[in-house]
XYZ file of C-alpha atoms in Angstrom:
666
model
C 23.717 5.206 -13.696
C 21.484 4.438 -16.671
C 18.224 2.813 -15.602
C 17.116 0.130 -18.025
C 13.526 -0.935 -17.496
C 14.091 -3.906 -19.821
C 10.655 -3.433 -21.363
C 10.198 -5.915 -24.248
C 9.659 -4.486 -27.744
C 6.420 -4.653 -29.718
C 2.799 -3.577 -29.229
C 1.884 -3.205 -25.583
C -0.887 -5.815 -25.797
C 1.637 -8.406 -27.026
C 4.704 -7.628 -24.911
C 4.024 -10.009 -22.012
C 2.793 -12.908 -24.141
C 5.755 -12.752 -26.510
C 8.220 -12.178 -23.685
C 7.025 -15.265 -21.814
C 7.562 -17.291 -24.976
C 11.144 -16.125 -25.477
C 12.614 -15.522 -22.009
C 15.310 -17.854 -20.633
C 14.006 -20.932 -18.826
C 15.312 -23.118 -16.025
C 14.648 -26.825 -16.516
C 12.820 -28.758 -13.777
C 15.979 -30.708 -12.921
C 18.001 -27.515 -12.554
C 15.358 -25.812 -10.404
C 16.048 -28.409 -7.702
C 19.658 -27.185 -7.562
C 18.742 -23.542 -6.995
C 17.882 -21.808 -3.725
C 15.611 -18.788 -3.437
C 15.006 -16.616 -0.367
C 11.601 -14.927 -0.097
C 11.212 -12.309 2.629
C 7.589 -11.610 3.535
C 4.487 -13.797 3.595
C 1.721 -11.399 2.604
C -0.101 -11.850 -0.669
C 2.974 -11.109 -2.794
C 5.469 -13.058 -0.690
C 3.184 -15.958 0.182
C 2.055 -16.368 -3.418
C 5.651 -16.136 -4.677
C 7.020 -18.668 -2.181
C 4.188 -21.108 -2.908
C 4.540 -20.718 -6.684
C 8.327 -21.031 -6.695
C 8.124 -24.050 -4.418
C 5.562 -25.637 -6.719
C 7.964 -25.092 -9.641
C 10.659 -27.028 -7.795
C 12.976 -24.348 -6.440
C 14.288 -24.715 -2.890
C 12.641 -21.816 -1.111
C 13.448 -20.301 2.263
C 10.579 -18.049 3.344
C 10.846 -15.536 6.182
C 8.263 -13.661 8.244
C 8.667 -11.690 11.457
C 5.166 -12.819 12.468
C 4.406 -15.971 14.421
C 2.354 -17.116 11.421
C 2.213 -16.065 7.752
C -1.487 -15.458 8.284
C -0.689 -12.341 10.321
C 0.790 -10.510 7.320
C -0.760 -7.070 6.832
C -2.482 -8.151 3.598
C -5.113 -9.547 5.936
C -6.233 -5.988 6.719
C -7.340 -5.196 3.144
C -11.108 -5.011 3.128
C -12.957 -3.917 0.048
C -11.927 -6.116 -2.867
C -9.623 -6.996 -5.737
C -9.860 -5.679 -9.293
C -9.993 -7.846 -12.407
C -11.076 -7.068 -15.965
C -13.499 -9.955 -16.423
C -16.482 -7.765 -17.408
C -18.983 -9.957 -15.547
C -21.362 -6.986 -15.329
C -21.256 -6.485 -19.098
C -20.746 -2.766 -18.533
C -17.912 -2.170 -20.962
C -14.901 -3.311 -18.957
C -11.816 -4.742 -20.668
C -8.108 -5.287 -20.131
C -7.417 -2.016 -21.925
C -9.911 -0.105 -19.769
C -8.364 -1.446 -16.560
C -4.942 -0.532 -17.932
C -6.144 2.965 -18.841
C -7.906 3.561 -15.515
C -4.784 2.496 -13.611
C -2.394 4.717 -15.567
C -4.805 7.647 -15.383
C -5.524 7.039 -11.695
C -1.779 7.117 -11.040
C -1.641 10.502 -12.780
C 0.573 9.184 -15.571
C 3.581 8.435 -13.397
C 3.779 4.636 -13.788
C 5.536 2.470 -16.351
C 3.013 1.592 -19.075
C 4.279 -1.920 -19.809
C 4.124 -3.077 -16.184
C 0.596 -1.743 -15.786
C -0.677 -3.441 -18.928
C 0.761 -6.759 -17.758
C -1.014 -6.267 -14.440
C -4.324 -5.738 -16.245
C -3.727 -8.818 -18.411
C -3.028 -11.242 -15.569
C -5.811 -9.832 -13.387
C -8.347 -12.081 -15.082
C -6.333 -15.170 -14.092
C -6.074 -14.148 -10.443
C -9.798 -14.566 -9.830
C -9.852 -18.061 -11.336
C -6.840 -19.015 -9.219
C -8.458 -17.762 -6.028
C -11.824 -19.353 -6.743
C -10.010 -22.670 -7.253
C -8.411 -22.157 -3.836
C -11.843 -21.755 -2.287
C -11.847 -18.005 -1.680
C -15.510 -17.221 -0.850
C -16.124 -14.271 -3.145
C -19.576 -12.720 -2.979
C -22.022 -14.134 -5.523
C -25.239 -12.998 -7.114
C -28.469 -14.933 -6.759
C -27.623 -16.791 -9.976
C -24.337 -18.036 -8.546
C -22.158 -15.753 -10.662
C -19.420 -13.834 -8.870
C -20.605 -10.371 -7.887
C -18.794 -7.082 -8.500
C -18.887 -3.555 -7.157
C -17.195 -0.282 -8.047
C -14.206 1.453 -6.507
C -12.855 4.962 -6.931
C -11.599 6.258 -10.236
C -13.638 3.955 -12.489
C -17.040 3.882 -14.131
C -17.455 0.103 -14.275
C -17.950 -2.641 -11.693
C -14.794 -4.776 -11.656
C -14.067 -5.301 -7.974
C -14.521 -8.841 -6.635
C -15.047 -8.988 -2.893
C -15.788 -11.107 0.166
C -17.876 -8.697 2.256
C -15.303 -6.485 3.971
C -12.810 -9.327 4.498
C -11.329 -9.731 1.034
C -7.684 -9.458 2.063
C -8.158 -12.000 4.828
C -9.820 -14.520 2.537
C -7.199 -14.081 -0.198
C -4.391 -14.450 2.329
C -5.905 -17.674 3.614
C -5.853 -18.965 0.040
C -2.192 -18.024 -0.390
C -1.388 -19.456 3.040
C -2.972 -22.776 2.079
C -0.851 -22.890 -1.065
C 2.242 -21.999 0.958
C 1.469 -24.583 3.640
C 1.178 -27.281 0.977
C 4.680 -26.519 -0.237
C 6.002 -26.465 3.320
C 4.469 -29.919 3.780
C 6.032 -31.091 0.501
C 9.450 -29.880 1.616
C 10.025 -27.379 -1.192
C 9.570 -24.402 1.169
C 11.243 -23.986 4.548
C 9.373 -21.460 6.663
C 11.177 -19.274 9.180
C 8.666 -17.660 11.531
C 9.674 -14.822 13.870
C 12.743 -13.937 11.804
C 13.408 -10.352 10.735
C 15.708 -9.563 7.817
C 18.295 -6.952 8.806
C 20.666 -6.962 5.832
C 21.223 -8.205 2.284
C 24.444 -10.068 1.553
C 26.141 -9.279 -1.759
C 28.832 -11.460 -3.325
C 30.499 -10.086 -6.438
C 27.726 -7.512 -6.675
C 24.853 -10.029 -6.660
C 22.319 -10.707 -3.886
C 23.233 -14.068 -2.408
C 21.600 -14.120 0.987
C 20.364 -12.242 4.029
C 21.162 -11.676 7.664
C 18.135 -12.209 9.903
C 17.528 -12.061 13.625
C 15.504 -14.714 15.401
C 13.104 -12.501 17.315
C 12.441 -15.160 19.978
C 16.027 -16.101 20.880
C 17.733 -12.935 19.645
C 20.268 -14.916 17.614
C 21.605 -13.209 14.474
C 21.696 -15.803 11.681
C 23.024 -16.134 8.126
C 21.041 -17.543 5.187
C 22.388 -18.093 1.673
C 20.627 -18.522 -1.681
C 21.138 -17.907 -5.370
C 18.799 -14.887 -5.267
C 16.612 -12.907 -2.872
C 12.985 -11.788 -3.267
C 11.681 -8.983 -1.041
C 7.925 -8.730 -0.500
C 7.872 -6.727 2.709
C 5.211 -4.096 2.065
C 5.410 -0.335 2.199
C 6.749 2.406 4.445
C 3.541 4.214 5.454
C 4.400 3.962 9.151
C 7.073 6.602 8.647
C 4.119 8.890 9.483
C 3.602 7.011 12.778
C -0.173 7.378 12.531
C -1.427 5.370 9.569
C -3.829 2.566 8.738
C -0.897 0.108 8.737
C -0.304 -2.369 11.532
C 2.204 -1.068 14.069
C 4.836 -3.640 13.042
C 4.829 -2.605 9.369
C 8.202 -1.058 8.578
C 10.712 -0.153 5.871
C 13.737 -1.998 7.257
C 14.096 -4.790 4.679
C 13.815 -2.392 1.742
C 15.950 0.268 3.408
C 18.728 -2.195 4.258
C 18.732 -3.045 0.539
C 19.039 0.669 -0.260
C 22.011 0.913 2.086
C 23.577 -1.904 0.016
C 23.074 -0.032 -3.248
C 19.474 -0.648 -4.315
C 17.586 2.417 -5.551
C 14.477 3.768 -3.823
C 12.025 5.032 -6.436
C 9.432 7.809 -6.024
C 9.562 7.800 -2.211
C 7.375 10.926 -1.989
C 4.423 9.133 -3.602
C 2.352 8.200 -0.547
C -1.374 7.662 -0.519
C -3.804 9.342 1.841
C -6.981 7.241 2.084
C -10.144 9.344 2.387
C -12.233 6.849 4.358
C -10.662 6.426 7.803
C -12.006 6.929 11.286
C -10.772 10.395 12.374
C -8.023 10.850 14.932
C -9.416 11.758 18.322
C -6.298 12.364 20.395
C -2.524 12.291 20.715
C -2.676 9.008 22.598
C -3.465 6.982 19.462
C -0.846 4.712 17.929
C -2.670 3.953 14.670
C -5.758 4.818 12.640
C -8.507 2.535 11.374
C -9.486 2.219 7.728
C -13.101 1.975 6.652
C -13.141 0.305 3.249
C -13.419 2.366 0.086
C -16.193 -0.030 -0.914
C -18.420 1.967 1.446
C -18.325 4.825 -1.055
C -20.416 2.670 -3.390
C -23.440 3.362 -1.206
C -22.350 6.028 1.257
C -22.641 9.716 0.366
C -19.954 12.114 1.599
C -21.086 15.472 2.941
C -20.495 18.329 5.357
C -22.885 20.970 6.702
C -23.224 23.965 4.386
C -23.406 26.349 7.323
C -20.337 26.807 9.484
C -22.566 27.396 12.507
C -24.062 23.905 12.053
C -20.584 22.392 11.828
C -19.549 24.254 14.972
C -22.657 23.022 16.809
C -21.858 19.441 15.809
C -18.259 19.810 16.980
C -19.535 21.069 20.339
C -22.013 18.202 20.681
C -25.070 20.431 20.431
C -26.231 18.878 17.146
C -25.888 15.537 15.352
C -25.543 14.761 11.681
C -29.136 13.533 11.452
C -30.297 16.929 12.742
C -29.070 18.706 9.610
C -31.836 18.960 6.985
C -31.136 17.828 3.427
C -31.131 21.373 2.096
C -28.304 22.317 4.466
C -25.988 19.469 3.458
C -23.172 19.889 0.942
C -22.484 16.647 -0.933
C -19.278 18.206 -2.135
C -17.863 15.266 -4.131
C -21.086 14.973 -6.115
C -21.054 18.734 -6.598
C -17.431 19.027 -7.719
C -17.087 15.762 -9.683
C -20.515 14.884 -11.117
C -19.234 12.188 -13.527
C -17.710 10.097 -10.711
C -19.358 11.545 -7.603
C -18.397 9.762 -4.403
C -16.192 7.346 -6.365
C -13.442 9.739 -7.408
C -9.893 8.457 -6.816
C -8.515 8.510 -3.308
C -6.164 11.434 -3.741
C -8.953 13.599 -5.165
C -11.427 12.661 -2.420
C -8.829 13.210 0.305
C -7.860 16.685 -0.836
C -11.527 17.634 -1.221
C -12.177 16.613 2.406
C -9.205 18.670 3.573
C -10.477 21.700 1.653
C -13.892 21.513 3.342
C -12.402 21.064 6.789
C -9.915 23.892 6.230
C -12.911 26.117 5.434
C -14.427 25.305 8.831
C -16.988 22.650 7.889
C -15.383 19.724 9.770
C -17.674 17.751 12.087
C -15.448 16.274 14.842
C -13.923 18.169 17.798
C -10.556 18.498 16.033
C -12.327 19.959 12.996
C -10.892 17.170 10.840
C -13.814 14.998 9.824
C -16.654 14.665 7.316
C -19.725 12.447 7.080
C -20.219 9.225 5.125
C -23.979 8.715 5.143
C -25.923 5.534 4.291
C -29.455 6.812 4.880
C -30.268 7.066 1.169
C -28.850 3.606 0.420
C -30.827 2.013 3.257
C -34.037 3.587 2.009
C -33.312 2.626 -1.619
C -32.496 -0.982 -0.778
C -35.451 -1.197 1.587
C -37.934 -0.064 -1.060
C -36.444 -2.436 -3.621
C -36.635 -5.349 -1.179
C -40.214 -4.503 -0.216
C -41.174 -4.362 -3.884
C -39.605 -7.771 -4.550
C -41.546 -9.169 -1.568
C -44.806 -7.693 -2.926
C -45.360 -5.697 0.256
C -48.091 -3.103 -0.110
C -47.567 0.265 1.553
C -44.719 -0.814 3.852
C -44.102 1.498 6.778
C -40.937 3.616 6.930
C -39.796 1.414 9.807
C -40.226 -1.730 7.686
C -38.392 -0.161 4.753
C -35.513 0.774 7.054
C -35.424 -2.723 8.546
C -35.257 -4.339 5.093
C -32.692 -1.827 3.855
C -30.447 -2.334 6.851
C -30.413 -6.083 6.219
C -29.223 -5.559 2.650
C -26.510 -3.163 3.780
C -25.506 -5.628 6.495
C -25.058 -8.367 3.890
C -22.688 -6.125 1.931
C -20.766 -4.346 4.673
C -21.856 -5.838 7.989
C -18.432 -6.506 9.502
C -17.278 -2.976 8.624
C -20.292 -1.430 10.319
C -19.724 -3.624 13.366
C -16.076 -2.564 13.546
C -17.010 1.111 13.272
C -19.565 0.828 16.090
C -17.115 -0.953 18.387
C -14.506 1.766 17.883
C -16.702 4.868 17.969
C -19.712 3.760 20.006
C -22.114 5.010 17.308
C -24.491 2.888 15.225
C -23.693 3.674 11.553
C -27.078 2.292 10.478
C -28.709 5.120 12.411
C -26.020 7.830 12.380
C -23.749 8.830 9.483
C -20.159 7.623 9.787
C -17.449 10.145 10.589
C -14.379 9.843 8.380
C -11.209 11.721 7.479
C -8.162 10.982 5.302
C -5.171 9.119 6.727
C -1.915 7.647 5.435
C -2.639 4.253 3.945
C -0.359 3.027 1.143
C 2.958 3.902 -0.474
C 3.264 3.912 -4.257
C 7.011 4.456 -4.037
C 9.332 1.545 -3.350
C 12.441 -0.182 -4.577
C 13.157 0.505 -8.245
C 12.584 -2.601 -10.375
C 12.686 -3.356 -14.083
C 10.111 -5.289 -16.105
C 11.384 -8.505 -14.493
C 10.761 -7.025 -11.012
C 14.527 -7.096 -10.448
C 16.193 -4.172 -8.684
C 19.386 -2.583 -9.915
C 21.207 -5.135 -7.723
C 21.382 -8.373 -9.779
C 19.543 -11.197 -8.072
C 17.517 -8.939 -5.786
C 13.817 -8.817 -6.690
C 10.987 -6.787 -5.124
C 7.265 -7.588 -5.276
C 3.989 -5.945 -4.308
C 3.979 -2.718 -2.303
C 7.728 -3.144 -1.778
C 8.357 -1.991 -5.372
C 7.269 1.150 -7.211
C 6.207 -0.139 -10.603
C 2.440 -0.235 -11.073
C 0.597 2.603 -9.366
C 2.356 5.824 -10.298
C 1.480 8.741 -8.037
C -1.817 7.305 -6.748
C -3.163 3.774 -6.356
C -6.733 3.033 -7.337
C -8.746 1.168 -4.741
C -8.726 -2.661 -4.880
C -5.500 -2.683 -6.899
C -3.074 -3.514 -4.069
C -4.362 -7.073 -3.743
C -4.342 -7.354 -7.514
C -0.690 -6.339 -7.757
C 0.447 -8.533 -4.859
C -1.099 -11.675 -6.297
C -0.136 -10.805 -9.869
C 3.511 -10.398 -8.875
C 3.544 -13.515 -6.724
C 1.489 -15.984 -8.759
C 1.923 -14.869 -12.360
C 5.005 -12.659 -12.843
C 7.926 -13.661 -10.636
C 7.633 -17.404 -11.434
C 8.524 -16.452 -15.023
C 10.863 -13.498 -14.630
C 13.051 -14.949 -11.875
C 14.272 -17.367 -14.536
C 15.890 -14.513 -16.453
C 18.439 -14.328 -13.627
C 18.584 -17.946 -12.473
C 19.034 -19.375 -15.978
C 22.625 -18.109 -15.789
C 23.145 -19.515 -12.291
C 22.547 -23.229 -12.868
C 26.294 -23.917 -12.722
C 26.762 -21.747 -9.645
C 27.226 -23.975 -6.580
C 25.378 -23.298 -3.365
C 26.895 -20.506 -1.319
C 28.398 -21.118 2.079
C 27.397 -18.839 4.924
C 31.026 -19.044 6.028
C 31.976 -16.771 3.131
C 33.683 -13.532 4.249
C 30.786 -11.465 2.850
C 28.375 -13.201 5.241
C 30.761 -12.809 8.141
C 31.165 -9.083 7.448
C 27.419 -8.527 7.054
C 26.624 -10.357 10.287
C 29.243 -8.315 12.139
C 27.792 -5.082 10.762
C 24.291 -6.055 11.928
C 25.495 -7.159 15.354
C 27.604 -4.037 15.869
C 24.655 -1.829 14.913
C 22.308 -3.529 17.366
C 24.895 -3.542 20.139
C 25.446 0.147 19.509
C 21.792 0.833 20.264
C 21.948 -1.285 23.424
C 25.079 0.459 24.694
C 23.632 3.913 24.094
C 23.180 5.629 27.439
C 20.089 7.615 26.497
C 16.872 8.689 28.171
C 14.175 8.535 25.464
C 12.319 5.588 23.968
C 12.370 4.711 20.291
C 8.590 5.157 20.311
C 8.889 8.797 21.341
C 11.241 9.519 18.438
C 8.920 7.717 16.037
C 5.961 9.807 17.177
C 7.930 13.021 16.688
C 9.091 11.919 13.232
C 5.506 11.154 12.260
C 4.314 14.627 13.232
C 7.060 16.244 11.148
C 6.181 14.088 8.164
C 2.423 14.721 8.414
C 2.794 18.461 8.947
C 5.233 19.092 6.102
C 5.118 16.060 3.768
C 1.516 14.925 4.226
C -1.610 15.837 2.267
C 0.025 18.952 0.838
C 3.621 20.089 0.580
C 5.527 23.266 -0.238
C 9.193 24.042 -0.750
C 9.626 26.008 2.469
C 8.003 23.317 4.587
C 9.956 20.478 2.970
C 13.277 22.239 3.539
C 12.298 22.851 7.146
C 11.207 19.233 7.578
C 14.476 17.859 6.248
C 16.465 19.996 8.664
C 14.193 18.943 11.543
C 14.634 15.260 10.648
C 18.411 15.637 10.485
C 18.362 17.194 13.946
C 16.031 14.451 15.173
C 18.402 11.784 13.848
C 21.333 13.368 15.641
C 19.364 13.477 18.896
C 18.132 9.913 18.321
C 21.612 8.439 18.177
C 22.678 10.431 21.244
C 19.686 9.938 23.503
C 17.691 6.833 22.537
C 17.437 4.188 25.238
C 16.957 0.458 24.624
C 16.559 -1.935 27.576
C 17.523 -5.603 27.612
C 20.122 -7.433 25.586
C 20.692 -8.786 22.080
C 20.409 -12.494 22.858
C 16.816 -12.485 24.095
C 13.270 -11.618 23.065
C 13.493 -7.822 22.903
C 10.716 -5.900 21.107
C 12.348 -2.574 21.989
C 15.470 -3.590 20.080
C 13.314 -4.457 17.077
C 11.616 -1.065 17.354
C 14.741 1.066 17.632
C 16.299 -0.398 14.472
C 13.094 0.189 12.545
C 12.768 3.765 13.761
C 16.376 4.463 12.732
C 15.494 3.346 9.206
C 12.249 5.364 9.227
C 14.202 8.515 10.096
C 16.464 8.100 7.074
C 13.527 7.163 4.847
C 11.597 10.220 6.010
C 14.440 12.515 5.064
C 14.633 10.983 1.595
C 10.872 11.383 1.158
C 11.123 15.088 1.930
C 14.028 15.486 -0.477
C 12.157 13.684 -3.256
C 9.042 15.788 -2.646
C 11.175 18.930 -2.785
C 12.865 17.905 -6.028
C 9.542 17.042 -7.722
C 8.257 20.565 -8.248
C 4.882 19.509 -9.628
C 1.625 18.113 -8.300
C 0.583 14.625 -9.328
C -1.656 12.076 -7.639
C -0.926 11.853 -3.925
C 1.981 14.307 -4.223
C 0.420 17.764 -3.964
C 2.791 20.714 -4.138
C 0.939 23.878 -3.172
C 2.981 25.865 -5.694
C 1.613 23.723 -8.537
C -2.187 23.707 -8.698
C -4.979 24.843 -10.972
C -7.242 27.806 -10.092
C -9.781 25.208 -8.886
C -7.230 23.681 -6.509
C -6.567 20.520 -8.541
C -3.149 18.915 -9.032
C -1.133 20.479 -11.852
C 1.433 18.169 -13.468
C 4.558 19.302 -15.292
C 5.049 16.655 -17.971
C 7.792 18.584 -19.730
C 10.119 18.387 -16.724
C 8.909 15.570 -14.447
C 7.676 12.672 -16.582
C 10.240 10.359 -15.035
C 10.775 7.935 -12.184
C 12.915 9.377 -9.396
C 15.319 6.632 -8.275
C 17.516 7.558 -5.324
C 20.732 5.952 -4.175
C 21.827 6.533 -0.581
C 24.396 4.192 0.922
C 26.032 6.734 3.217
C 24.122 9.373 5.192
C 27.232 11.552 5.369
C 26.793 12.226 1.647
C 23.918 13.673 -0.372
C 21.539 11.115 -1.909
C 22.094 10.621 -5.637
C 19.162 11.018 -8.030
C 18.804 8.814 -11.120
C 15.960 9.258 -13.592
C 14.065 6.739 -15.706
C 12.111 8.616 -18.410
C 8.486 7.554 -18.731
C 7.218 6.987 -22.258
C 3.519 6.913 -23.062
C 2.827 5.163 -26.336
C -0.495 3.395 -25.771
C -2.195 6.149 -23.762
C -2.347 9.853 -24.466
C -0.690 11.947 -21.781
C -3.317 14.455 -20.661
C -4.764 16.198 -17.632
C -6.891 14.003 -15.412
C -10.539 14.902 -15.175
C -13.272 13.269 -13.106
C -15.902 15.937 -13.803
């Protein structure tokens, strides 16, 4: 299969503008005759459904939540990037484009990334018009802060609730279209299959999670915006319901899964404290603006802290190793996530970890509190303020910037982060891989589109902080409303599809038979227990570092786990009722297959890049070592039958606007 990215010709700075002016259009009258299914109501899906409804299409929008406002986009904390250069510090569309390609270790498609940087400036205006309460300076101008991998301030934020506020804006836009009748919202419906007619996506099979009824829905095309697959690791910062099922069901129908091994480990999470946990909690990357990351220089100090004999504040300044500032002086604590995560692992592997498991480092705000306190005292004309007064003033400033994050940390850990340094450690957070899409965000299946984290296109091997929200809204508000017309312009004479078509009947039967098969299985183990075991395999062998021997072992272990799963999983209840265990078992089955493909992709990519770190491919200093001569391509896997080997297709990556070179943050 030849993968055609359909990138428009011409200079990269002109591609999107010229393409919009020449692409096929659907007239307003014809839009009313066309049906579009959107699966997912996060930032990408909610924005897409609202925008397409506003344009006049008949939209059917699906979410497995009781409300679109529960989509996982709400959990994003720190901010959203945009190249508006409000700080006058040298930012530009090109610099955002460059930072994103470099941050992804040169494994993303240039044209898609440049378009993302271009439309970023419009996203902020759109959200402000919706009433999103971005932080503002004293003058009233929108404020910015920095995130990892950049040397400018381009991140717009609403304290530590940016995702929530942006999702409310998208939800308002979606609700307006629901009220106008252009969007029909299906809450508590989970997509379990894509229906193809003559090779084109023409509908979905979904299960009503309240009644258990398996239902058919037809449309002229289908848009998936269902997030990533990070929960294949079981323990991650994702909500427990996040899953890969919608995307994986598309793969089983012939869609290609691109770069599945590219998963992101976020460096700023609350450490795991026991096997009883079902998820991990993210502390926003924005905290690295003011927090300093360190470990004790002396192993005996680290051991004393792990045993509870010492605390972080007991370690004198001279005995602290601010290792990110030491190793990467140009970027310091704001190196990209993959770099910061590996650096934390290195220190903990050397015995400097500061939690009982040995897997934790400090994120300390003492210096920031003192700095802000002195600045505030100076602005208030206070003479000789006491250290207590300086701390009080500094804590108030920090509270204004990060207060809800500090409150969340204290509730979870029982420690006051204003007084004690935070304890953090890397955890699975985001997946850069996803369904393969072209420049139009269309998969290799005609009429099937993928947006946001569900696709692979923008982030390469590592996502820069505050870019997930940017991509979701860019795809939903500013890209898909144009590019969906490239498919639908040829469908205006296509009548509406009947769900009585044999393709719908066959797809519904396949879904029902699969679910009934799980229910009839006379096993003894829960789906949750298999998921936990899968997650441990994935983390141990396909986590922060990988090697050929471990990946081969992991794939064999997953194959054995899958065989045991289908023999011994137990699901209570029935199909025609509210049955969360039935939901879970189908998702775990898809995670098992996805996990195997991730290990295979990681094994085939014998290089280190971004979040994919092969131990056999590293510099003498322990940094990722790319192999551009052999691996400058997108890995796109087809796997419709688990009895056969997955098939690898390659899309070569061409770098014309940016020089391909080794990343450096020193």
